CSV table of C-alpha atoms and ligand atoms in Angstrom, one decimal:
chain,number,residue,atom,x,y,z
U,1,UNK,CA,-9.7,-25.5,-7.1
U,2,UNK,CA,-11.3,-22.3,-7.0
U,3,UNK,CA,-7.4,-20.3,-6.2
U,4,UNK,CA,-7.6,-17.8,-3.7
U,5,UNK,CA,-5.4,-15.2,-5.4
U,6,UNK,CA,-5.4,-14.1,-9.2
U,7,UNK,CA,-2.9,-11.8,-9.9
U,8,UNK,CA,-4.7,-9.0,-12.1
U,9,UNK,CA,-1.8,-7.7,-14.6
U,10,UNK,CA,-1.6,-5.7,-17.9
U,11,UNK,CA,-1.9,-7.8,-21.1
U,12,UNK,CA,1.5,-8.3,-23.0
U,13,UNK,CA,0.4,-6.0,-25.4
U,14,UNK,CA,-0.3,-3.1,-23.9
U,15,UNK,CA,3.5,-3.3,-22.8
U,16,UNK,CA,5.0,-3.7,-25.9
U,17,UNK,CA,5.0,0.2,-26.8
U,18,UNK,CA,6.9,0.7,-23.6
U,19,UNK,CA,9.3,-2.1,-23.5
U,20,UNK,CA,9.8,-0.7,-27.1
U,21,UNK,CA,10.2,2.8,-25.5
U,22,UNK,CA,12.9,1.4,-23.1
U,23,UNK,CA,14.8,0.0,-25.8
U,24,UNK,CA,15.1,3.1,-27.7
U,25,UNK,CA,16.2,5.2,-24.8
U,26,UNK,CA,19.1,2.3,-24.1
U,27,UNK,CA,18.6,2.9,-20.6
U,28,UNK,CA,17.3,-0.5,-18.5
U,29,UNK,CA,18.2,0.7,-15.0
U,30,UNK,CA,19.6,2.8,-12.7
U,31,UNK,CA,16.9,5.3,-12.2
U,32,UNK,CA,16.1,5.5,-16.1
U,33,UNK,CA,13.2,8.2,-17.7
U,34,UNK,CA,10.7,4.8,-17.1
U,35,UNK,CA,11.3,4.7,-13.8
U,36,UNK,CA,11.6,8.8,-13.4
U,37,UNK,CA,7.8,8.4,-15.2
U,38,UNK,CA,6.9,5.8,-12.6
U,39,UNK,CA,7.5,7.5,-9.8
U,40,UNK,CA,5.8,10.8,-10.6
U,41,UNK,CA,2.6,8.9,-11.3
U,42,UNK,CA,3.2,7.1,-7.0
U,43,UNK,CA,3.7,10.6,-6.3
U,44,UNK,CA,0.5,12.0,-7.8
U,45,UNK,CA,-1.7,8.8,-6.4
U,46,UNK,CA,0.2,9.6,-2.8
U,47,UNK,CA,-0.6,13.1,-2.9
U,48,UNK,CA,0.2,16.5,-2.5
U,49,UNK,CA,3.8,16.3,-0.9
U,50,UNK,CA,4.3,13.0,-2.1
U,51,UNK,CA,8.2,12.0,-2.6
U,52,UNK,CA,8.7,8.4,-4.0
U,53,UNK,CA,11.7,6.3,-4.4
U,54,UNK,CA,10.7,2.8,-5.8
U,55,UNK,CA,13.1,-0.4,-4.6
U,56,UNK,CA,13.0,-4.2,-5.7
U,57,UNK,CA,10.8,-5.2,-3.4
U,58,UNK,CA,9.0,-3.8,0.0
U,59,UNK,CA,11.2,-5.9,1.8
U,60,UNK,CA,14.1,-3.7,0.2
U,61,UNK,CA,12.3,-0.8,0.9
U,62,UNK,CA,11.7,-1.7,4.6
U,63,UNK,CA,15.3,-2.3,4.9
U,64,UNK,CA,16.2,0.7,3.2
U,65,UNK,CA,13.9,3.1,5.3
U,66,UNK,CA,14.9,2.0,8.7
U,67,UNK,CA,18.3,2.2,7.9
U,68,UNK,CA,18.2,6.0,7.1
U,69,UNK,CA,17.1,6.5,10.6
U,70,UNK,CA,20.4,6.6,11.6
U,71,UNK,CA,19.7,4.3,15.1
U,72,UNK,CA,22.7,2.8,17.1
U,73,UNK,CA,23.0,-1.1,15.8
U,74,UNK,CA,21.0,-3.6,18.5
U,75,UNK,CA,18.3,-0.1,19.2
U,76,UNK,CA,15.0,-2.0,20.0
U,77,UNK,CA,12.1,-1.6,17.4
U,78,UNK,CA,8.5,-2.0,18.2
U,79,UNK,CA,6.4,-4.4,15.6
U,80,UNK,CA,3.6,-6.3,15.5
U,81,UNK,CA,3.8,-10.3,15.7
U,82,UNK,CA,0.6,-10.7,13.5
U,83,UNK,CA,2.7,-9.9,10.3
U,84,UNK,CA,4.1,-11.5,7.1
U,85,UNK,CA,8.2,-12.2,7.8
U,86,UNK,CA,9.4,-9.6,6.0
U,87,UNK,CA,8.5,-7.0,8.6
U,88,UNK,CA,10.9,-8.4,10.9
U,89,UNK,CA,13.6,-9.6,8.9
U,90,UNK,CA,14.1,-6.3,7.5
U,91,UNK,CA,14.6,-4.8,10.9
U,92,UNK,CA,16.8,-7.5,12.0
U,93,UNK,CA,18.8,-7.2,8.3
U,94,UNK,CA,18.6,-3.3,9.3
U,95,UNK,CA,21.1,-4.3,12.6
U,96,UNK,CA,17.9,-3.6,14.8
U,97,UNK,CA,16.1,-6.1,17.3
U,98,UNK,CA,12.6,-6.9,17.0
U,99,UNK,CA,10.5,-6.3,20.0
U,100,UNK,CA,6.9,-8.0,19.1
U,101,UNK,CA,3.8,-6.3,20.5
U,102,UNK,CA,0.1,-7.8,20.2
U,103,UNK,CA,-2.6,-6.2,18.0
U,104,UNK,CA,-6.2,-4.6,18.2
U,105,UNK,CA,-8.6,-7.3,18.0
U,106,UNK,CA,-10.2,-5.2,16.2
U,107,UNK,CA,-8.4,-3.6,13.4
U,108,UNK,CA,-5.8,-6.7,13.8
U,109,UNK,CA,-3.2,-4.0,14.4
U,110,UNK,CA,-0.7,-2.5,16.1
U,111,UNK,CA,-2.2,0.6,16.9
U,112,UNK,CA,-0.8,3.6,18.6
U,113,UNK,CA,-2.4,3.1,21.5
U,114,UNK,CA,-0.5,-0.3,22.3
U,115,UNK,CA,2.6,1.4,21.4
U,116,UNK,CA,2.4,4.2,23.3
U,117,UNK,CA,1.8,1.1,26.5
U,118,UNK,CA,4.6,-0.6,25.3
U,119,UNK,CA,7.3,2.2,24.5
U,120,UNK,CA,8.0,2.5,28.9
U,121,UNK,CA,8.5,-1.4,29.1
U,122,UNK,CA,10.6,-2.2,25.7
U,123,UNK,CA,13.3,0.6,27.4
U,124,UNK,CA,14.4,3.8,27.1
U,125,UNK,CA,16.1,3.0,24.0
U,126,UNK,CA,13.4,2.0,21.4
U,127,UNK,CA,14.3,4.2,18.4
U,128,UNK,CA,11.2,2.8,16.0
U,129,UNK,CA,8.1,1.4,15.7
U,130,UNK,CA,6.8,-0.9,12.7
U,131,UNK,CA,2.9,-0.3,12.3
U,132,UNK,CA,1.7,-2.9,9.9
U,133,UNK,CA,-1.3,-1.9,8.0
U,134,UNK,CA,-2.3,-5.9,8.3
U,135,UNK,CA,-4.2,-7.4,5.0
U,136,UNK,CA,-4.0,-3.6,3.2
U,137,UNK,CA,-6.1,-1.9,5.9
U,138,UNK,CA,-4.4,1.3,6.5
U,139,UNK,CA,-3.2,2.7,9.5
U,140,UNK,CA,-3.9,6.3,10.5
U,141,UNK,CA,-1.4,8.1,9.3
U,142,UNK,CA,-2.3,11.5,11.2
U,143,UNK,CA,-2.2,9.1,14.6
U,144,UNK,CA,1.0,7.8,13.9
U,145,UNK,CA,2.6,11.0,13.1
U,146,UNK,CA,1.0,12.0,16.3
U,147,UNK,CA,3.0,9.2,18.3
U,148,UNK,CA,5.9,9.8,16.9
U,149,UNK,CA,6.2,13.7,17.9
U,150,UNK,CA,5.5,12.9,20.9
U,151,UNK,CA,7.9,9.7,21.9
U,152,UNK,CA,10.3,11.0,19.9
U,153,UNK,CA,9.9,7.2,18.0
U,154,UNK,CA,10.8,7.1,14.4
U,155,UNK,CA,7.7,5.7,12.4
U,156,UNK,CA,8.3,3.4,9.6
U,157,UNK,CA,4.8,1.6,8.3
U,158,UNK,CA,4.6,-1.3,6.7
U,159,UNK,CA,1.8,-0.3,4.2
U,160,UNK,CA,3.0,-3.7,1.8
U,161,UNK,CA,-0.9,-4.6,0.5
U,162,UNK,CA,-2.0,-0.7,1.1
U,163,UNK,CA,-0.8,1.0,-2.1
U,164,UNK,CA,-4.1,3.2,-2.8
U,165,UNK,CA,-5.2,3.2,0.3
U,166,UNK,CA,-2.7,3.8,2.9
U,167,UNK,CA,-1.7,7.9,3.2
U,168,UNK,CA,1.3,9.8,4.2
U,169,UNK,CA,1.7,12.3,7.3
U,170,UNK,CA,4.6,14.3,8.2
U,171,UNK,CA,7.7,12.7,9.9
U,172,UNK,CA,6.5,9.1,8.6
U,173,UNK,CA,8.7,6.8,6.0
U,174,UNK,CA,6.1,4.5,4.5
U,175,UNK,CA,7.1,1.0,2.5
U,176,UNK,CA,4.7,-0.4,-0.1
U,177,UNK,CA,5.1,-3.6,-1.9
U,178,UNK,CA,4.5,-4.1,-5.6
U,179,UNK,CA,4.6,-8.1,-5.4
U,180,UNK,CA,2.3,-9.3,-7.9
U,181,UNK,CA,-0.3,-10.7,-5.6
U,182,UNK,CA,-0.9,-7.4,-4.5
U,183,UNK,CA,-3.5,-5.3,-6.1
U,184,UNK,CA,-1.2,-3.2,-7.8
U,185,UNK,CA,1.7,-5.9,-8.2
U,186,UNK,CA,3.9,-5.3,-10.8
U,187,UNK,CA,5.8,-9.3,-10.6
U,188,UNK,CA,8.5,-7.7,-7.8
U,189,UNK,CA,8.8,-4.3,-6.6
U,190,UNK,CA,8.1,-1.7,-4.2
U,191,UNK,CA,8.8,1.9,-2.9
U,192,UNK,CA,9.2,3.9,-0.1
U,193,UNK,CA,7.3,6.9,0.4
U,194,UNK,CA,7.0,10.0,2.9
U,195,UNK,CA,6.8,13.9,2.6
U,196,UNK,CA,10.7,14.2,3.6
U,197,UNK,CA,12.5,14.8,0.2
U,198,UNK,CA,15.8,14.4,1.4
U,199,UNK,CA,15.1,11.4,3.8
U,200,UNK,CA,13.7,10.0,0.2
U,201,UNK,CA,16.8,11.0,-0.8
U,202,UNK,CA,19.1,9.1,1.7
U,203,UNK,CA,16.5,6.1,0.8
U,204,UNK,CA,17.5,6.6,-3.3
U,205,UNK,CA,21.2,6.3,-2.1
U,206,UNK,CA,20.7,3.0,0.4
U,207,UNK,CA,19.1,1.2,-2.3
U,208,UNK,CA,22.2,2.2,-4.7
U,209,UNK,CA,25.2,0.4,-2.6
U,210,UNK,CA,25.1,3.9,-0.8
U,211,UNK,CA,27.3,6.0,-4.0
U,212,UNK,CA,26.3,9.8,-4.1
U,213,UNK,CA,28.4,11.0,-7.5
U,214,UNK,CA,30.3,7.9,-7.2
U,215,UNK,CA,31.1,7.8,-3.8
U,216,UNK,CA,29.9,5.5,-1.6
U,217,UNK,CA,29.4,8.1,1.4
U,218,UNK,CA,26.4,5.7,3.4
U,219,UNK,CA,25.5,2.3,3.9
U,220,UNK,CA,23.3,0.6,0.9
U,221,UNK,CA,22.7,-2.6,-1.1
U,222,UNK,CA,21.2,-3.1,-4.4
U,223,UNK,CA,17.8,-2.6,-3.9
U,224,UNK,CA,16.8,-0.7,-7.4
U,225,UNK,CA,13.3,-1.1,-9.7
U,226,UNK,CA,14.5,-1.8,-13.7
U,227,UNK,CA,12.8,0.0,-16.2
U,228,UNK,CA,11.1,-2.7,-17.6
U,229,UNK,CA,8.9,-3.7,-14.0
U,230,UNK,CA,8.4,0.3,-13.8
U,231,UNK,CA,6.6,-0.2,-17.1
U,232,UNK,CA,4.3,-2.1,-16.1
U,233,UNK,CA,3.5,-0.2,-13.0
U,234,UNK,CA,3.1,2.8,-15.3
U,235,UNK,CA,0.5,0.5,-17.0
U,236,UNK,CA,-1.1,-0.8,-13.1
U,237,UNK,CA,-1.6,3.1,-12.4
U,238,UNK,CA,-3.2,3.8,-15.5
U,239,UNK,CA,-5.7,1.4,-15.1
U,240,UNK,CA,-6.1,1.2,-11.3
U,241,UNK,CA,-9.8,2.5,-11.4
U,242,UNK,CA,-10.7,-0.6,-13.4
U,243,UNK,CA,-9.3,-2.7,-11.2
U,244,UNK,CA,-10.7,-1.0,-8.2
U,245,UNK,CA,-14.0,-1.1,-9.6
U,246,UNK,CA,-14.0,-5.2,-9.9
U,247,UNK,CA,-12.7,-5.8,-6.9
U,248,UNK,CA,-15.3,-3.3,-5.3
U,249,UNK,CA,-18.1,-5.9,-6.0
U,250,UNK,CA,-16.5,-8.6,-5.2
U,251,UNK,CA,-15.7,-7.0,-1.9
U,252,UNK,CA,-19.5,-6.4,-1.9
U,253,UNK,CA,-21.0,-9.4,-2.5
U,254,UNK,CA,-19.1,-10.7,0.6
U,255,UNK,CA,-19.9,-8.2,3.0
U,256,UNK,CA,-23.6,-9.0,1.7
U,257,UNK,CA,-22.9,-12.9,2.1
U,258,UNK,CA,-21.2,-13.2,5.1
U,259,UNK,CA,-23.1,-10.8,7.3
U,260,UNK,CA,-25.6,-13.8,7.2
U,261,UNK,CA,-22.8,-16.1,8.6
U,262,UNK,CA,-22.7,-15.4,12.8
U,263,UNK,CA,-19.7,-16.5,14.1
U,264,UNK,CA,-17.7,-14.8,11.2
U,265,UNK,CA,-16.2,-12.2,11.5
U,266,UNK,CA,-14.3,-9.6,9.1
U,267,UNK,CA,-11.6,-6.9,10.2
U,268,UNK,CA,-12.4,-3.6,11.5
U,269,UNK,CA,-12.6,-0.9,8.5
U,270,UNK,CA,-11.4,-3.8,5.7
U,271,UNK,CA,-11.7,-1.5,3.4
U,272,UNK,CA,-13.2,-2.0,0.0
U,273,UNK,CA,-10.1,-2.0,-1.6
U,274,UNK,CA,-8.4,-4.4,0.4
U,275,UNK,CA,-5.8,-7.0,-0.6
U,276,UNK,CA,-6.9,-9.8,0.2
U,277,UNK,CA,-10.4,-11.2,2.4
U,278,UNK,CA,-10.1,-12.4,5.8
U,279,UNK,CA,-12.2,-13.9,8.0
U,280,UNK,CA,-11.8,-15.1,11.7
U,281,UNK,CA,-14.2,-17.9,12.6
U,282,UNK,CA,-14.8,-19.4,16.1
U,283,UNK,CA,-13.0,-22.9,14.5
U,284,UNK,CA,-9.8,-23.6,13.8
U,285,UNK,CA,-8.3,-22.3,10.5
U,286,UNK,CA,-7.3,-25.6,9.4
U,287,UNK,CA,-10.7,-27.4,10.2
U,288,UNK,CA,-12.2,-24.7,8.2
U,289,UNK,CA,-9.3,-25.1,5.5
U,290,UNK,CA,-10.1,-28.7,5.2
U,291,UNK,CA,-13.6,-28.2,4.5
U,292,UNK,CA,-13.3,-25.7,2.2
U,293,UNK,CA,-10.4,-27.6,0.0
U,294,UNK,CA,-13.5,-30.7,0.1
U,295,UNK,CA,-15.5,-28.3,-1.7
U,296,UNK,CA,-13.0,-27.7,-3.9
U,297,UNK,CA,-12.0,-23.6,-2.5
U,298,UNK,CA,-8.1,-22.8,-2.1
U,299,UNK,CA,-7.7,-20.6,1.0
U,300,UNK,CA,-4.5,-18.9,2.9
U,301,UNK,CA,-3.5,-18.9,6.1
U,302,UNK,CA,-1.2,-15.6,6.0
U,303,UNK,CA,0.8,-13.9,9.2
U,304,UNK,CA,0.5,-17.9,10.4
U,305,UNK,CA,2.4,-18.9,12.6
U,306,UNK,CA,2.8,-15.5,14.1
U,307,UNK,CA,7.0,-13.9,14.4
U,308,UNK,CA,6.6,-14.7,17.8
U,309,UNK,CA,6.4,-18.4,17.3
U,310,UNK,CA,8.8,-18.7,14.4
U,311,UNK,CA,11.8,-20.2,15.2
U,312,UNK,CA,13.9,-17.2,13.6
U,313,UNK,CA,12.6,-14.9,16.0
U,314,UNK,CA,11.8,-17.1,19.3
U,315,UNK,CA,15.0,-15.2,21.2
U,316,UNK,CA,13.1,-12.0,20.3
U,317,UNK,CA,11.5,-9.6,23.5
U,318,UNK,CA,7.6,-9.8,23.7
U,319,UNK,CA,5.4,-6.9,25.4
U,320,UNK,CA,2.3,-8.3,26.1
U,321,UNK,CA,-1.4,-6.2,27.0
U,322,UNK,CA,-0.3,-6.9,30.7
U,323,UNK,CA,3.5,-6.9,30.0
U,324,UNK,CA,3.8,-10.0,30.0
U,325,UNK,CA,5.7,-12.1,26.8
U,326,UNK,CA,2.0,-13.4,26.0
U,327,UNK,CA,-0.1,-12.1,22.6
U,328,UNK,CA,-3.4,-13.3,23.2
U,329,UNK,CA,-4.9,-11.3,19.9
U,330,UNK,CA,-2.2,-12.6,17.7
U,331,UNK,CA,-2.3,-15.9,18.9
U,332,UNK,CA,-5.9,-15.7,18.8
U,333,UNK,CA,-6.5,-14.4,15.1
U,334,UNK,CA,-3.2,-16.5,13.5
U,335,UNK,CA,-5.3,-19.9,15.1
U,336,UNK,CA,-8.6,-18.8,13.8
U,337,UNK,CA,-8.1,-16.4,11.0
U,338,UNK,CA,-8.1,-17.7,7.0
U,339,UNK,CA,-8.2,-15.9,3.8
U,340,UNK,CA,-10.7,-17.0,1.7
U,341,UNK,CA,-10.3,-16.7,-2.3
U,342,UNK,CA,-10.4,-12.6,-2.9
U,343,UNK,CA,-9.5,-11.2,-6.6
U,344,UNK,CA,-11.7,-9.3,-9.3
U,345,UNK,CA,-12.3,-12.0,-11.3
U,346,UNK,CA,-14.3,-13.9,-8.9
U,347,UNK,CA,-18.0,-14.1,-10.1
U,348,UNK,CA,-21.4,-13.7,-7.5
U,349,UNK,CA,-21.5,-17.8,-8.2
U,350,UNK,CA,-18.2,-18.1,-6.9
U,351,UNK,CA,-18.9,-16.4,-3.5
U,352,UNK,CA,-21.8,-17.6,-3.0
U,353,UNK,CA,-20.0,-21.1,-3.3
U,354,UNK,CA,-17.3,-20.0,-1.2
U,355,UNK,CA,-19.9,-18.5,1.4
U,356,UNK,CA,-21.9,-21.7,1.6
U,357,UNK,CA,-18.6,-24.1,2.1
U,358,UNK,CA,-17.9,-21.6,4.7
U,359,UNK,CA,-22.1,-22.0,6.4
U,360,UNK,CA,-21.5,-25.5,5.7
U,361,UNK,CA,-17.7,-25.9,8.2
U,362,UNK,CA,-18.3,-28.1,11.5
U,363,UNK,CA,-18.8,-25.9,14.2
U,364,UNK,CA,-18.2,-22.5,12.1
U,365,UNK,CA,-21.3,-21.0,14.3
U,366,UNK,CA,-19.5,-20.8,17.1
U,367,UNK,CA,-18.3,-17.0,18.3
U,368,UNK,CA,-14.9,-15.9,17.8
U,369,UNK,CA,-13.0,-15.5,21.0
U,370,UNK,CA,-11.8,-12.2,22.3
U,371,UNK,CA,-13.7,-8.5,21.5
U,372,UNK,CA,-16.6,-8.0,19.9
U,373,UNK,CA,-17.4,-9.0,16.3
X,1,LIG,C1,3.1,-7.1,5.7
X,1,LIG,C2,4.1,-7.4,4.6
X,1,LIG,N1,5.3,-6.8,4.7
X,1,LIG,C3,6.3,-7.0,3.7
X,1,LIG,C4,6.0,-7.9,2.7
X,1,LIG,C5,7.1,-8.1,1.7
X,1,LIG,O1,6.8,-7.6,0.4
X,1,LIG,P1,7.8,-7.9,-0.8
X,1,LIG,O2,7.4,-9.3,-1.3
X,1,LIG,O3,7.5,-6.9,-1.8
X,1,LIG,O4,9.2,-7.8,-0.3
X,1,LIG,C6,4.8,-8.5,2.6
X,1,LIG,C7,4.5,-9.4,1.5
X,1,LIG,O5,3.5,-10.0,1.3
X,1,LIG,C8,3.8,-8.3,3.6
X,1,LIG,O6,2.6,-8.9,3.6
């Protein structure tokens, strides 16, 4: 099977300096001088204003930023259904209710514009909203900040696949994963990022069972990096360029490919450096699954079934394009959309093969439904 994910990681030996560094200093945790180095080189990637506090995982670091928001436990947050689990769980795991909102059919997210509609309907109490930049498209930052001014909304994005890519803005807590199917995966990790040093701050302490000079003066869980995983994100950063580089014409071959294909469609502004490759065909995702695993092609259907229709969330509020509890977009795009092998090791052979399974699915030539392509 051609697999539709490679994770792209340091070789062993390139760590072995570090890990030899870390066990010099004695330190293996607990924000140690790997993990102090780590986060200066986020910082410098995030940019100017940049502070960084890296977690365990992005779902830690959800958890962690929405709970330094200080909202009453039950206050309504505003997320999009079209999203991996984690989005929601950490709200709920927060003390906060999920409130699901559909997507852009074109960018496949939640956009400010659909929040702003669906702020006056999910109550006068709605303390957050959840943007998801969906796949590791980014959301705009400047927008969101916007929004949040405005509405008086606190503005947590979920930016999990968007390390690189996704920027900061005033007033916004943003929550990166560092899984290691991610472009920059380090195995498990994650961070939470915004220009707000002391919010960063409160962040540090959630994720360290809540202790400021041994006291436990907040809320918190364990939700720290160790040295050793920081090590090899030292490593990711240092050679991030390479691996932007491969997956750049990988990305381009596609775009080349499938712009032959009608009837397939890619997300708005998927950028060329992101996680993973997407499609949404006019078939069913699992007819075109099928055909692709015949010709030997793993795909993924990811964000499917939607929050809305998991059976965690089905007690959950929904606020619709006309109100209503129905997601047309999500339900739309989590029926027709599949993930088609994506990593920089892929060669032009290999998406050409991919490309021509994909020509060769029954009925792929018929239009998406819902916006234009
Ligand atoms: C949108 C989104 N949010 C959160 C997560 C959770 O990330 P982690 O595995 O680092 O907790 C993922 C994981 O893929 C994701 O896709």
């Amino acid at each position: 099977m051609l697999p539709v994910l490679v994770p792209d990681m340091p070789p062993p030996e390139a760590l072995m300096p570090l890990l030899e560094a870390i066990a010099r200093s004695g330190r293996f945790t607990n924000f140690g001088p790997m993990v102090g180095r780590f986060e200066r080189d986020l910082a410098d990637l995030l940019g100017p204003g940049a502070a960084v506090c890296t977690t365990s995982s992005c779902t830690a670091a959800l958890e962690a930023a929405l709970g330094v928001l200080d909202l009453a436990p039950g206050t309504a947050v505003l997320l999009p259904s079209f999203t991996f689990p984690a989005t929601a769980l950490a709200v709920c795991r927060a003390g906060l209710r999920p409130v699901f909102c559909d997507v852009d059919p074109q960018t496949w997210t939640l956009t400010p514009a659909i929040a702003r509609d669906a702020l006056p309907r999910a109550g006068a109490g709605t303390g957050a909203v959840v943007p998801v930049a969906a796949f590791g498209c980014p959301v705009p930052a400047d927008e969101w900040s916007a929004f949040s001014r405005d509405t008086g909304a606190a503005v947590v994005v979920d930016a999990a696949a968007a390390l690189g890519r996704q920027g900061l803005a005033d007033g916004l807590l943003v929550a990166f994963s560092l899984h290691a199917t991610k472009p920059l995966g380090i195995g498990e990790g994650g961070l939470v990022a915004g220009r707000d040093a002391d919010r960063i701050a409160r962040v540090r302490r959630a994720i360290n069972f809540g202790l400021e000079n041994g006291t436990v003066t907040a809320g918190g869980f364990n939700g720290k990096l160790s040295e050793m995983a920081a090590a090899v994100g030292v490593l990711q950063l240092a050679r991030r360029e390479d691996v932007a580089r491969r997956r750049l014409a990988v990305r381009q071959a596609y775009r080349a490919a499938l712009a032959r294909l009608p009837g397939v469609r890619l997300q708005r502004d998927d950028g060329d450096a992101a996680a993973v490759l997407v499609v949404q065909t006019g078939v069913p995702a699992e007819t075109v699954a099928a055909a692709l695993a015949d010709a030997g092609i793993e795909t993924r259907r990811w964000y499917a079934p939607p929050l809305h229709r998991q059976p965690r969330f089905a007690g959950c509020r929904r606020i619709g394009p006309d109100g209503g509890p129905d997601l047309p977009v999500t339900d739309g795009l989590a029926d027709r959309a599949i993930g088609l092998p994506f990593h920089g090791f892929l060669t032009p052979d290999d998406v050409g093969r991919v490309v021509g399974a994909l020509a060769a699915a029954p009925d792929r030539h018929r239009p998406p439904a819902g916006g234009r392509a």
